[in-house]
Coordinates of C-alpha atoms and ligand atoms in Angstrom, one line a residue:
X1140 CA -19.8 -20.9 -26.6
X1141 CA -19.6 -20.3 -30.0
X1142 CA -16.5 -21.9 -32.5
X1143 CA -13.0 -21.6 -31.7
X1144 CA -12.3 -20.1 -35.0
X1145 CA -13.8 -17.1 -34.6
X1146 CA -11.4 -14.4 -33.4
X1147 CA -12.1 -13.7 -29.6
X1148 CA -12.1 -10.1 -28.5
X1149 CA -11.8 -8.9 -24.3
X1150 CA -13.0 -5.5 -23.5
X1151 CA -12.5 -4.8 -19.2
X1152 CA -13.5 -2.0 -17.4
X1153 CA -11.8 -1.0 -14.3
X1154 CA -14.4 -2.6 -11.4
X1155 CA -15.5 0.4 -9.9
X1156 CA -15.9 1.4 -5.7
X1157 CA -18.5 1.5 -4.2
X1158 CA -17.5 3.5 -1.3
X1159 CA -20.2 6.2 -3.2
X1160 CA -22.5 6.7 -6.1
X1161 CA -21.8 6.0 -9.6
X1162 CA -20.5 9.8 -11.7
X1163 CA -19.8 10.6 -14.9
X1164 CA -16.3 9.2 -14.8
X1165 CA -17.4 6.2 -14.4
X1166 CA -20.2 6.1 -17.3
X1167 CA -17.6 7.4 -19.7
X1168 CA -15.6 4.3 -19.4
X1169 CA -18.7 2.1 -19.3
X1170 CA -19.9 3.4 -21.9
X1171 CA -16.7 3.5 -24.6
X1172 CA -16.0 -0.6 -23.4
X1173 CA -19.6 -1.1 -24.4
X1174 CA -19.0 0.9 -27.6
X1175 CA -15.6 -1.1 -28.9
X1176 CA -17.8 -4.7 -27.7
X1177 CA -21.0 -4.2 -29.5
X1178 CA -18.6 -2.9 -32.8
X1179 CA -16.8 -5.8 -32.5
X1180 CA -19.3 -8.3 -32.3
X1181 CA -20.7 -6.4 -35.5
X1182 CA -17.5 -7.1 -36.6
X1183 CA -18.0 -11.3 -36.1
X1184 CA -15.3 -11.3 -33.3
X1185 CA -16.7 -13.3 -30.4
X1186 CA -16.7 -10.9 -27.5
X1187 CA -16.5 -11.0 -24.0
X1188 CA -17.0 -7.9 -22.1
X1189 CA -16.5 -7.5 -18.0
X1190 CA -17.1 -4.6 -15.6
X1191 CA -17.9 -5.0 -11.9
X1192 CA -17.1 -3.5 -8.7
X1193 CA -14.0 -3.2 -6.3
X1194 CA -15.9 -4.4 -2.6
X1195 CA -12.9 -4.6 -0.3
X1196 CA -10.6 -1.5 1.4
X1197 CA -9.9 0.9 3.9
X1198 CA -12.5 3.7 1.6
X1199 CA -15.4 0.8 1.4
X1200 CA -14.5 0.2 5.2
X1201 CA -14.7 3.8 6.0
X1202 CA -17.8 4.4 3.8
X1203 CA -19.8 2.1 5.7
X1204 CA -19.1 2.7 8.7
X1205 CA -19.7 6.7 8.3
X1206 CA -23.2 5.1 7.4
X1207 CA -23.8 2.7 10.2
X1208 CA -23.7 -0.3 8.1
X1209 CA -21.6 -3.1 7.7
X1210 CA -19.8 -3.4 4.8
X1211 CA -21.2 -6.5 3.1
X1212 CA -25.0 -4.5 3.4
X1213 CA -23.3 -1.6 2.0
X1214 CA -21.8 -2.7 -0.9
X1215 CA -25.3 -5.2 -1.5
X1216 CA -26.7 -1.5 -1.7
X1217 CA -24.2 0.0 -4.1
X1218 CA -23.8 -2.4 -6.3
X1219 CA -27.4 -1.6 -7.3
X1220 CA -26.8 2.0 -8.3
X1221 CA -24.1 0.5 -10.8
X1222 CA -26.4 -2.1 -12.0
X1223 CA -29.2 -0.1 -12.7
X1224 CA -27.1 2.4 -14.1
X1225 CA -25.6 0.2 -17.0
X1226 CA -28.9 -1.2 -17.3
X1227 CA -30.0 2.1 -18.2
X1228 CA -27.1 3.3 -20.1
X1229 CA -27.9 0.3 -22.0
X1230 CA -24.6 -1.4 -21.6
X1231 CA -24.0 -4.9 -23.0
X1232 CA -21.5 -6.3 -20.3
X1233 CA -21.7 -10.1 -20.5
X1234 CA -21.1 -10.6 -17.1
X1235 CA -20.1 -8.8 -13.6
X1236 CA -18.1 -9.3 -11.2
X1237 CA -17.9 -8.4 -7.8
X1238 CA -14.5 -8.9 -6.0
X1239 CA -16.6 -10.5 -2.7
X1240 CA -17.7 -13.0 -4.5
X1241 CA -16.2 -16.6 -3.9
X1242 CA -15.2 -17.2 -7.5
X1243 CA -12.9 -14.0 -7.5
X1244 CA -11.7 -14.5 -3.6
X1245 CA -11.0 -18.3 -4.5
X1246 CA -8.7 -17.2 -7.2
X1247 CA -7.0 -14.9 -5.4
X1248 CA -6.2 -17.3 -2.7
X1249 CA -4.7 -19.5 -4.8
X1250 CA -2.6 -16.7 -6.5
X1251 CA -1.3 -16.0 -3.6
X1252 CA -0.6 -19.3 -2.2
X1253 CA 1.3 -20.2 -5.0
X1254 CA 2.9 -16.8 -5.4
X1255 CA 4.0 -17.7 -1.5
X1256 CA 5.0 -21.2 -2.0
X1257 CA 7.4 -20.2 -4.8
X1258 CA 9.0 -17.4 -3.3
X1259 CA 8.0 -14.9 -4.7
X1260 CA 6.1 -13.3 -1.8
X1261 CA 7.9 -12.9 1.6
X1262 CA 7.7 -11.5 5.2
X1263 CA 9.4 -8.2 6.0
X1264 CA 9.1 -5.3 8.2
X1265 CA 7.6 -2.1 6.6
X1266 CA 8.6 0.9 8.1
X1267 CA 7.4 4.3 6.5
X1268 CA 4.4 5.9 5.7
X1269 CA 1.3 5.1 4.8
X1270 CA -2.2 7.5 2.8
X1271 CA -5.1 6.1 4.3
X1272 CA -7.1 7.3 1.2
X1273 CA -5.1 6.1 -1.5
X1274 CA -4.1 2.9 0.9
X1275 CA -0.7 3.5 -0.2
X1276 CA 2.6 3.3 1.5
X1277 CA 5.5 6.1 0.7
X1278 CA 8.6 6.4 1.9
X1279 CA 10.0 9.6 3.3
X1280 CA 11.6 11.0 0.1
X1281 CA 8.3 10.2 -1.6
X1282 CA 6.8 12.8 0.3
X1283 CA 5.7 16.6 -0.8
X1284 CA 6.2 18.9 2.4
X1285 CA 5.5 15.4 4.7
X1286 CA 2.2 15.0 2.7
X1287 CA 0.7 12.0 0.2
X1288 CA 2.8 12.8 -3.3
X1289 CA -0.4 12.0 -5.1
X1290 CA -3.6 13.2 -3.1
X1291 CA -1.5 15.9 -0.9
X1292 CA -3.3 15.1 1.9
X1293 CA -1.3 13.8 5.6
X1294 CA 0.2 10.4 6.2
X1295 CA 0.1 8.3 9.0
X1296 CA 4.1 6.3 10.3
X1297 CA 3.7 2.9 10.8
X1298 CA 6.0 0.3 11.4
X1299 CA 4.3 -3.1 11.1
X1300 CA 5.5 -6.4 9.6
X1301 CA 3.8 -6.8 6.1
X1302 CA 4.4 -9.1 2.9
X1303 CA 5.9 -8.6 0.0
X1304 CA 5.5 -9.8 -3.9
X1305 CA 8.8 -9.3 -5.2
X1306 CA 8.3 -6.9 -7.9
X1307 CA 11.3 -5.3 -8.8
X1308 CA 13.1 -8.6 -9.5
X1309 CA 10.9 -7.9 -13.3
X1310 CA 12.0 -4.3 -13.6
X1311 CA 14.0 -5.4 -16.4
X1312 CA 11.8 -7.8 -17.9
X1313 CA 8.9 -5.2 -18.3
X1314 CA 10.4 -2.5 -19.6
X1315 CA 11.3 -4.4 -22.3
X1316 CA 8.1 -5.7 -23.2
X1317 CA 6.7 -2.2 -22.6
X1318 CA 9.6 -1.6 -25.1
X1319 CA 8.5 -4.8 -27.6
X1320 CA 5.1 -4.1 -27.6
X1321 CA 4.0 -0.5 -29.1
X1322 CA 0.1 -0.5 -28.4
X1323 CA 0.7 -2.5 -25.1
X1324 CA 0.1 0.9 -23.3
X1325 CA -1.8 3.6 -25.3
X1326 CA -2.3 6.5 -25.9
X1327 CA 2.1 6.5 -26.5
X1328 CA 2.1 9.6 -23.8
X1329 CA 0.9 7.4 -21.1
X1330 CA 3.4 4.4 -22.0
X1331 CA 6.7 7.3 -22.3
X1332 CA 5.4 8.5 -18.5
X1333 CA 5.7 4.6 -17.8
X1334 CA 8.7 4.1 -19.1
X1335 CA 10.3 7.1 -18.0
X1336 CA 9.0 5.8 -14.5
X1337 CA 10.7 2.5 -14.9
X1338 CA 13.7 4.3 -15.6
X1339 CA 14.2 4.6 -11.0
X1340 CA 14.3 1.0 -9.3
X1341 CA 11.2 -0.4 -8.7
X1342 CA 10.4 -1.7 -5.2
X1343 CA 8.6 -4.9 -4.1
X1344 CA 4.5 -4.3 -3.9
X1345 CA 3.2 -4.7 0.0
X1346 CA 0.1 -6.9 -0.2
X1347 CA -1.2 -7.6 2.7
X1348 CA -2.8 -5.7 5.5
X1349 CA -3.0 -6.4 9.1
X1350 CA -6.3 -7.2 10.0
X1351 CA -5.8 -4.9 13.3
X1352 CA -5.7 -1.8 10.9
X1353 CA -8.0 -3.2 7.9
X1354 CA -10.4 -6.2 8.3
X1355 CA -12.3 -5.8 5.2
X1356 CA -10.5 -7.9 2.8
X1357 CA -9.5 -11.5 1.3
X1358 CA -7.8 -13.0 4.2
X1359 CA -4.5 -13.4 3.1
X1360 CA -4.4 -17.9 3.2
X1361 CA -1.1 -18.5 4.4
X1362 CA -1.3 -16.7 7.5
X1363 CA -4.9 -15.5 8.6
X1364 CA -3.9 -12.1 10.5
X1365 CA -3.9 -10.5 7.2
X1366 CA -5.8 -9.7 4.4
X1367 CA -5.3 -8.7 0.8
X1368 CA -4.5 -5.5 -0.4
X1369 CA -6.9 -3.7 -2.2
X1370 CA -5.2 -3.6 -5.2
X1371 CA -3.7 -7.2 -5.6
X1372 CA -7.5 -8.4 -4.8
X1373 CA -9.0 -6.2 -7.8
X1374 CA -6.4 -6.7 -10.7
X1375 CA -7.2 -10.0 -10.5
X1376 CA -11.0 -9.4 -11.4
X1377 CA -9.8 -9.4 -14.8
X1378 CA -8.9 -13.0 -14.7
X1379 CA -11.1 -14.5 -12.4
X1380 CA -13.9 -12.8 -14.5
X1381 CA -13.1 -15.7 -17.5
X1382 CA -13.1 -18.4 -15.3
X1383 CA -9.4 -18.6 -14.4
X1384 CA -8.9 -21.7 -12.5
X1385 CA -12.5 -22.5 -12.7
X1386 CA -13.6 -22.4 -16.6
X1387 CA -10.1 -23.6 -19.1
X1388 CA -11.9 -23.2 -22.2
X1389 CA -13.0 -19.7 -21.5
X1390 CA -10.0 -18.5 -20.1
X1391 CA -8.1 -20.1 -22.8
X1392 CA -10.6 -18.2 -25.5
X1393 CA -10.0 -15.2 -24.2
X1394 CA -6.5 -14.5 -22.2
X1395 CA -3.9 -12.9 -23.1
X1396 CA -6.4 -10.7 -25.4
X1397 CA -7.7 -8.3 -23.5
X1398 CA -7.9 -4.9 -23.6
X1399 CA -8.2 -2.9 -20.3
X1400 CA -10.2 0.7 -20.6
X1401 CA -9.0 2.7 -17.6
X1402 CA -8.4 6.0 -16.3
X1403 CA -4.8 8.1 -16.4
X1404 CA -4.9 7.7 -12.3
X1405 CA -4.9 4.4 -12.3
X1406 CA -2.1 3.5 -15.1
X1407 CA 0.8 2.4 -12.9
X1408 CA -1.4 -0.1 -11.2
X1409 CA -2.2 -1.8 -14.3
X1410 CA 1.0 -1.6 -16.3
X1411 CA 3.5 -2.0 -13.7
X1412 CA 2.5 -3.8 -10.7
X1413 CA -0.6 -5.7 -13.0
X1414 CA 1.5 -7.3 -15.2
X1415 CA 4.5 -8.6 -13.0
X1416 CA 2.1 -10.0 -11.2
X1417 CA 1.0 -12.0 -14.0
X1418 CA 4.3 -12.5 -15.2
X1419 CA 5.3 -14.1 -11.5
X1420 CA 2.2 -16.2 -12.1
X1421 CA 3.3 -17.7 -15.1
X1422 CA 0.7 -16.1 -17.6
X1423 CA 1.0 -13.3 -20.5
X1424 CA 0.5 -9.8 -19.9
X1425 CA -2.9 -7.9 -21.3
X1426 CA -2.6 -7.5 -25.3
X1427 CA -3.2 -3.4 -24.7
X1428 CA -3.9 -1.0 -21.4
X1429 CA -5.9 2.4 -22.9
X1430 CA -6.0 5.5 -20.7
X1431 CA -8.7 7.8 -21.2
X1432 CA -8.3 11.3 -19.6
X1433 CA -10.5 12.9 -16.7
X1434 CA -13.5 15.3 -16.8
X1435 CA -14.3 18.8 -15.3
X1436 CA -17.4 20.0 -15.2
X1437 CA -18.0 23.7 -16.4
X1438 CA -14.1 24.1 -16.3
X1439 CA -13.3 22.8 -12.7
X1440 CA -12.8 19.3 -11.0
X1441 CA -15.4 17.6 -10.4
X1442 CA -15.5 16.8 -6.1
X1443 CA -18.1 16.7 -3.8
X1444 CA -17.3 19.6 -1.7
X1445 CA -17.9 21.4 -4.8
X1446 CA -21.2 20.1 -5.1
X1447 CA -20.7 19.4 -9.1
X1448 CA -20.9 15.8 -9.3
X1449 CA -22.4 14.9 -12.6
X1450 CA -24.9 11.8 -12.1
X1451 CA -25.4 10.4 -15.0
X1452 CA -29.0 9.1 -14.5
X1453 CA -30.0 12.6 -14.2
X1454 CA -28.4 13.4 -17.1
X1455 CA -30.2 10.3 -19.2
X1456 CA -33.6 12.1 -17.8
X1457 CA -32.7 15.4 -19.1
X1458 CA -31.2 14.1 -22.5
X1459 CA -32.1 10.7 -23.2
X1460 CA -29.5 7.6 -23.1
X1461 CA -28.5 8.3 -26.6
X1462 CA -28.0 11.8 -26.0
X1463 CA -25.5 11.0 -23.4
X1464 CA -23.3 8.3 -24.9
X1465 CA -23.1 10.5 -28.0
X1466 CA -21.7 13.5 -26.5
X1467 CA -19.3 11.7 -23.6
X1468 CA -17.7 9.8 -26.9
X1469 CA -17.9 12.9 -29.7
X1470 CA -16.8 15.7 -27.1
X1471 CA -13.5 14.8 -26.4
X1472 CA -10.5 12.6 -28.2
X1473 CA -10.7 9.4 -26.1
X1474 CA -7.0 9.9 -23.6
X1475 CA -7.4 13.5 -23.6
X1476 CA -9.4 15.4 -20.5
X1477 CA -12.3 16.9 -21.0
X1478 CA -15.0 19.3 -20.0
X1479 CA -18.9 18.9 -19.1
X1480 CA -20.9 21.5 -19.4
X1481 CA -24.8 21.4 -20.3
X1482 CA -24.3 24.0 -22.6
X1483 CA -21.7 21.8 -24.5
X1484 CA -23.9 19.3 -24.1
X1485 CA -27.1 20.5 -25.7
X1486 CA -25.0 22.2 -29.0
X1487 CA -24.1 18.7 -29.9
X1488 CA -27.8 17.3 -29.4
X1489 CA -29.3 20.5 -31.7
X1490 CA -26.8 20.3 -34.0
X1491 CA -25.4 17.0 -34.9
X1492 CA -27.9 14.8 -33.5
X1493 CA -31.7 16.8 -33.8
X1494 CA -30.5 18.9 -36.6
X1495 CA -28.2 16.4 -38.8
X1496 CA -29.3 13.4 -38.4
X1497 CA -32.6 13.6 -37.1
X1498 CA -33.8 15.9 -39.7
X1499 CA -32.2 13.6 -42.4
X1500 CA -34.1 11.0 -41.0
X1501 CA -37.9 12.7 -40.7
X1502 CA -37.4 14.4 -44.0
X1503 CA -36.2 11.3 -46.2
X1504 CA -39.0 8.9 -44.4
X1505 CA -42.1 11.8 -45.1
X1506 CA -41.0 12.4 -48.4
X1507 CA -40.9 8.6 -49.1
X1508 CA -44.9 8.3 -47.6
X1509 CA -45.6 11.3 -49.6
X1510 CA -44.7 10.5 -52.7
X1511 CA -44.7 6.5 -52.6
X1512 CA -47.3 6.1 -49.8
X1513 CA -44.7 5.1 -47.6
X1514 CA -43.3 2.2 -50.1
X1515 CA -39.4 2.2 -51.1
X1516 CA -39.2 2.7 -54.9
X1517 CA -37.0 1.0 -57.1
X1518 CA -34.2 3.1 -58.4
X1519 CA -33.6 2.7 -61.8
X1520 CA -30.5 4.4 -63.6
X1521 CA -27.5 6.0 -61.4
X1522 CA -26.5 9.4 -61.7
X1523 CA -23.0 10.7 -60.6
X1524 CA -24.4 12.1 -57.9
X1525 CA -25.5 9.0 -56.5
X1526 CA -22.3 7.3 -57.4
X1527 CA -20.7 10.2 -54.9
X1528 CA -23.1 9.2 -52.3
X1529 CA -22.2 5.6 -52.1
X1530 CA -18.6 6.7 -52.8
X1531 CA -18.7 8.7 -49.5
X1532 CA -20.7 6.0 -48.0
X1533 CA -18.2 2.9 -48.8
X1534 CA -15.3 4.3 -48.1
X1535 CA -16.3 5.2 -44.6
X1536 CA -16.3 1.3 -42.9
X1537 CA -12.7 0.6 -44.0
X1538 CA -11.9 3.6 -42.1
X1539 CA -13.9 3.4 -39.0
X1540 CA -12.6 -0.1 -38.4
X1541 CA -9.2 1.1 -38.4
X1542 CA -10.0 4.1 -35.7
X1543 CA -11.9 1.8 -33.4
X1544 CA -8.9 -0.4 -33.6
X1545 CA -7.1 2.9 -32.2
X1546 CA -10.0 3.6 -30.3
X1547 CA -10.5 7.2 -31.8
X1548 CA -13.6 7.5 -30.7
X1549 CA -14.5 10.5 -31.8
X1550 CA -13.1 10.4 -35.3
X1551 CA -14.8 7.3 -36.0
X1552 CA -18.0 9.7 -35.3
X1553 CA -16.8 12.0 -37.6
X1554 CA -16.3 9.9 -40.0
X1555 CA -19.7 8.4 -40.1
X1556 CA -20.9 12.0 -39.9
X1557 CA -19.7 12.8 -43.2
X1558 CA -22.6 10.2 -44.8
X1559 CA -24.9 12.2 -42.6
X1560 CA -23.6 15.4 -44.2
X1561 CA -23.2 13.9 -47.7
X1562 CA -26.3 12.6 -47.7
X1563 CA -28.3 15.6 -46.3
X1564 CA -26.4 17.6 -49.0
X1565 CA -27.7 14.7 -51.6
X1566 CA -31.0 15.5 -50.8
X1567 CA -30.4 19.3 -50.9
X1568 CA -29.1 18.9 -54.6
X1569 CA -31.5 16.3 -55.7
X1570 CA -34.6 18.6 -54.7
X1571 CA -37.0 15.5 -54.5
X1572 CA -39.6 18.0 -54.3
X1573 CA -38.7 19.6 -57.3
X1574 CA -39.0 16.1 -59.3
X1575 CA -42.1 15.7 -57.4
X1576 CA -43.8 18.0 -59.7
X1577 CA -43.4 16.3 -62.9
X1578 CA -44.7 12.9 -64.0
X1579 CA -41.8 12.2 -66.2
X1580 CA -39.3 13.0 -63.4
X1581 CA -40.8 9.8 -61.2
X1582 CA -38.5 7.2 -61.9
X1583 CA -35.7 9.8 -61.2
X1584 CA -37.4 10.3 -57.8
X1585 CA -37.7 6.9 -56.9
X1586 CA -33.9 6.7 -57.3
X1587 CA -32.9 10.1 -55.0
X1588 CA -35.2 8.3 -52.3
X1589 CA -33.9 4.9 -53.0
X1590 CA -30.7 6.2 -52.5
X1591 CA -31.5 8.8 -49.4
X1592 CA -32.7 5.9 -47.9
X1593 CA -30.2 3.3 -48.4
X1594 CA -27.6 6.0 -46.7
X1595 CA -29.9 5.6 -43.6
X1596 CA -30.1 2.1 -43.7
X1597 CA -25.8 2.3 -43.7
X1598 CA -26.2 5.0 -40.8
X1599 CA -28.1 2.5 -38.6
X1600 CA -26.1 -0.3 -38.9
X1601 CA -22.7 1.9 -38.0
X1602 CA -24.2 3.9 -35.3
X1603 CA -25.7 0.7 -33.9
X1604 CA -22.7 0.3 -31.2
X1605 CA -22.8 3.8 -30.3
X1606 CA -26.5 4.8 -30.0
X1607 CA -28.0 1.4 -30.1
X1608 CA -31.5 2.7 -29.0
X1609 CA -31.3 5.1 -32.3
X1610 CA -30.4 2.6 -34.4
X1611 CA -33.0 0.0 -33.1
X1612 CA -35.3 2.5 -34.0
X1613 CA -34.2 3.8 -37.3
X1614 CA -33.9 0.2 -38.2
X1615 CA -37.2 -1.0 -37.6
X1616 CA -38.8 2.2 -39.0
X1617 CA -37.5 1.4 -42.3
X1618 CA -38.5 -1.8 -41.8
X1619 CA -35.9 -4.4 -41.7
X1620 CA -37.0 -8.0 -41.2
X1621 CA -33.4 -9.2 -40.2
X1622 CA -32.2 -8.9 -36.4
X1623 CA -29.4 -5.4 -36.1
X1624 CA -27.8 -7.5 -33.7
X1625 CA -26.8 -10.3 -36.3
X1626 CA -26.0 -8.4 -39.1
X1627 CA -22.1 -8.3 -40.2
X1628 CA -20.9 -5.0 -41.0
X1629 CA -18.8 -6.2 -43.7
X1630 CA -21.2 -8.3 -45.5
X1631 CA -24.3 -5.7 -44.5
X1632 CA -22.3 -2.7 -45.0
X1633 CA -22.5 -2.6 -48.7
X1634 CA -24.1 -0.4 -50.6
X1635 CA -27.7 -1.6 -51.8
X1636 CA -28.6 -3.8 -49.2
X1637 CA -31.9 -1.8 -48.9
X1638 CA -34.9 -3.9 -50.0
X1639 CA -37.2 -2.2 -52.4
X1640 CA -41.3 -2.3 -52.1
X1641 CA -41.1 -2.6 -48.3
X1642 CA -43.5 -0.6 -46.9
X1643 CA -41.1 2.4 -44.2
X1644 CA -43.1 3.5 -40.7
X1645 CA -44.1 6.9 -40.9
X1646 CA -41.2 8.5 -39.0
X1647 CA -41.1 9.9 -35.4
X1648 CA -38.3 12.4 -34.4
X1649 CA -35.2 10.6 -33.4
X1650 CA -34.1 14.1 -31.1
X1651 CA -36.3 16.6 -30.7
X1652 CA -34.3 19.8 -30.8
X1653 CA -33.8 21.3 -26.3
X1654 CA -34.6 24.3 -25.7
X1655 CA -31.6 25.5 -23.6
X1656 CA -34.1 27.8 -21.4
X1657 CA -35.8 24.7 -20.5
X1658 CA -33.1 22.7 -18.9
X1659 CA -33.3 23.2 -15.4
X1660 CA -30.3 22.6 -13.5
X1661 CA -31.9 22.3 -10.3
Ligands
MSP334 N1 -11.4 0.4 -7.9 C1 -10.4 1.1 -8.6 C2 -10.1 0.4 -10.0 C3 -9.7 -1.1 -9.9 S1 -9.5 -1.8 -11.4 C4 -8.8 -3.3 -11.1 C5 -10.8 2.5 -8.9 N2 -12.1 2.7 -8.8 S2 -12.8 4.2 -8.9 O1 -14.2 3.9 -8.8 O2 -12.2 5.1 -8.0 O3 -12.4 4.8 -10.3 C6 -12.8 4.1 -11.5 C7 -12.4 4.8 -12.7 O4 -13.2 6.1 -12.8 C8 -11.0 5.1 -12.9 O5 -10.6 4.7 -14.2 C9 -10.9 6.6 -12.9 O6 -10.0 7.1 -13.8 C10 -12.3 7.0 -13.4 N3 -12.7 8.4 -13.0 C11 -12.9 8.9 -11.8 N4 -13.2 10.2 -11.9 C12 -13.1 10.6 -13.2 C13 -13.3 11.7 -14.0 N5 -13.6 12.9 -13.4 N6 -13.3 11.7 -15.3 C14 -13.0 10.5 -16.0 N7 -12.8 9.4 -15.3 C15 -12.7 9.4 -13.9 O7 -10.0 3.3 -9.2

């Protein structure tokens, strides 16, 4: 573990089901945690990022049973797919946890016993109504025409003795740290819905299931005919995962400073009944809760009735892994919902990717084995021109580390898009081939590649937590000695850092341009 001093940084994930395969949703989460961790470790913060998956419930239950398996062999399958899936997406988790493991169900015993012993979870009678898919109970004005307020489909009445964390005895207390805190829920639309939700009473939080109904679970320690509800078992992933109760020094580094990526479904569970929880435990809520918005797919939900499940490793096959994390993170504003279409999807590979940056890549690197047999010149005098480049160039960091901060995503790509552009316009203006013509013009063309090249080197480094495949490669083809991974983009972010005399790898194409006609969707 390294020094205290540096500033420790917590990126989550929700843990993920695996009552079925791992979709697109899922990957675009992934995938924008693995983005902020990789950017801030570039940024010296010591980082600790955790996804896993969500084992226990009535919808694992159900889902192995529909396949004749029992659940702990089902979810030893699934948790594969979601394995070899980040693997592939090339996602930089440092560890994962799975809510059956006995780390996670040892802490949640002991939450719960001590939650218990203190009062703050009782016996009670429930009597009500209960979704079997969302494993949530309603009462009867909750309903929509007698059906599930959030999933519309029926409910079951039950009447069963249950137990209870008292909840709404923090009503008041959250609201005003929701109120306090500014960035604790984000984007502000998602923390006004919260608020506005806090503004009925809030109810105590059922957690426990009898095992009659629901045996797949954390048995509940204090009295063994129940077990845990799905929810109170999974929050508390994000604790267990940093070696709460197990590992001081690691929990220590890295609690209460985490941020928790999630989707807009699942906000009330982590900023209302996740943070009383804490709160009744005796620890600090999360520093920030983000909710991203949800995807269609060519303009309608994604389900599996409709057959138009995107599966992300087909989509890597089609694309490439760069390809992919590109477009999920460009496409939309991260919190707002968006659409997947392949159309959408090869535009933004032709255009910014194959056309932009690609070309500005294969054209700078050629022209530097052309006219310098592949060795990068020494630039002598600046010209305005190149001033504007670096201009462009330096004012871009300061900037990006503010919208990943914000996580704006997708202006933070746009932003590092207008070097691209500036430079591909720099080497428009400077015509290197023009100056290739004339002797005397030389040293001015060692400068306009010197400089075209040093924009690249600037590119790598700031797409590196984005497409770190990309940058690996546009790294090492212009031949840097030092390690991507270990470079600082403050200190390496400067302007110049490009070594001169080194001799650059003749390129290969970063994205070869898709032909639309050629992507079959079958
Ligand atoms: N197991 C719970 C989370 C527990 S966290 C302590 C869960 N799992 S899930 O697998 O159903 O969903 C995980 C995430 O996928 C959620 O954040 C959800 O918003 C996201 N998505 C599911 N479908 C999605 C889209 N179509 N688009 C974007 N994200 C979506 O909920």
């Amino acid at each position: 573990m390294r020094p205290k001093s540096e500033r420790a940084f917590y990126i989550t994930t929700p843990i993920y089901y695996v009552n079925d395969v791992p979709h697109i949703g899922h990957a675009y989460t992934t995938v924008a945690a693995d983005i902020l961790a990789r950017f801030k470790r570039l940024e010296g913060y010591q980082v600790f990022f955790l996804t896993g998956t969500d084992e226990h419930g009535q919808k694992v239950e159900k889902a192995a049973q529909e396949r004749g398996v029992d659940p702990k062999s089902h979810c030893d399958e699934m948790v594969k797919r979601f394995q070899s899936l980040w693997k592939k997406l090339n996602i930089s988790n440092n560890d994962f946890i799975r809510t059956t493991e006995a780390r996670h169900k040892k802490v949640v015993q002991k939450i719960l016993q001590d939650l218990y012993d203190r009062g703050e979870i009782y016996s009670d009678n429930y009597e009500g109504w209960y979704c079997i898919p969302c494993e949530r109970f309603w009462t009867e004005k909750d309903l929509v025409e007698g059906n599930c307020p959030d999933c519309l489909r029926s409910v079951n009445e039950i009447s069963e003795k249950n137990y209870f964390f008292r909840m709404s005895k923090y009503q008041s207390w959250l609201i005003e740290n929701i109120e306090k805190n500014e960035r604790f829920i984000l984007p502000l639309s998602r923390r006004n819905e919260i608020l506005g939700f806090l503004r009925s009473p809030l109810e105590d939080l059922c957690i426990s299931r009898p095992k009659k109904r629901l045996s797949w679970g954390i048995e509940i320690p204090f009295d063994l005919e129940y077990v845990t509800y799905v929810w109170f078992d999974a929050l508390i992933n994000y604790v267990s995962g940093i070696g709460y109760g197990s590992d001081g020094d690691r929990f220590r580094t890295f609690w209460p400073e985490a941020v928790h990526l999630i989707g807009k479904d699942i906000l009330t569970t982590h900023t209302v009944y996740w943070p009383t929880m804490l709160r009744a435990t005796g620890l600090t809520p999360p520093k920030m809760v983000f909710a991203h918005g949800w995807w269609t797919v060519e303009g309608k939900k994604m389900s599996k009735s409709l057959q138009n499940v995107v599966e992300p490793n087909r989509l890597i096959d089609l694309y490439g892994v760069d390809a992919v994390r590109y477009f999920l993170i460009r496409e939309v504003p991260f919190g707002i919902d968006g659409d997947f279409s392949h159309a959408a999807m090869v535009h933004r590979i032709n255009g910014d990717l194959a056309n932009d940056l690609g070309n500005l890549f294969s054209r700078t690197l050629s022209m530097v084995h052309k006219y310098f047999d592949g060795l990068i010149p020494t630039p002598s005098q600046s010209q305005e021109i190149d001033r504007d480049l670096r201009e462009v160039s330096e004012k871009v960091l300061p900037q990006l580390s503010k919208q990943m901060d914000d996580l704006a995503f997708s202006r933070a790509l746009s932003s590092i898009w207008e070097i691209v552009n500036a430079a591909n316009k720099y080497v428009d203006e400077t015509a290197p081939w023009s100056l290739a013509k004339e002797e005397k013009d030389r040293p001015r063309l060692g400068t306009v590649l010197y400089h075209a090249l040093e924009s690249l080197r600037l590119l790598a480094l700031l797409l590196a937590a984005f497409m770190p495949s990309t940058s690996e490669k546009m790294w090492s083809q212009l031949q840097m000695q030092e390690n991507l991974w270990e470079q600082n983009l403050k200190l390496n972010g400067k302007w110049e850092g490009l070594k001169p005399g080194r001799r650059v790898v003749k390129p290969a194409p970063l994205f070869p341009r898709i032909d639309p006609a050629k992507i079959s969707l079958e």
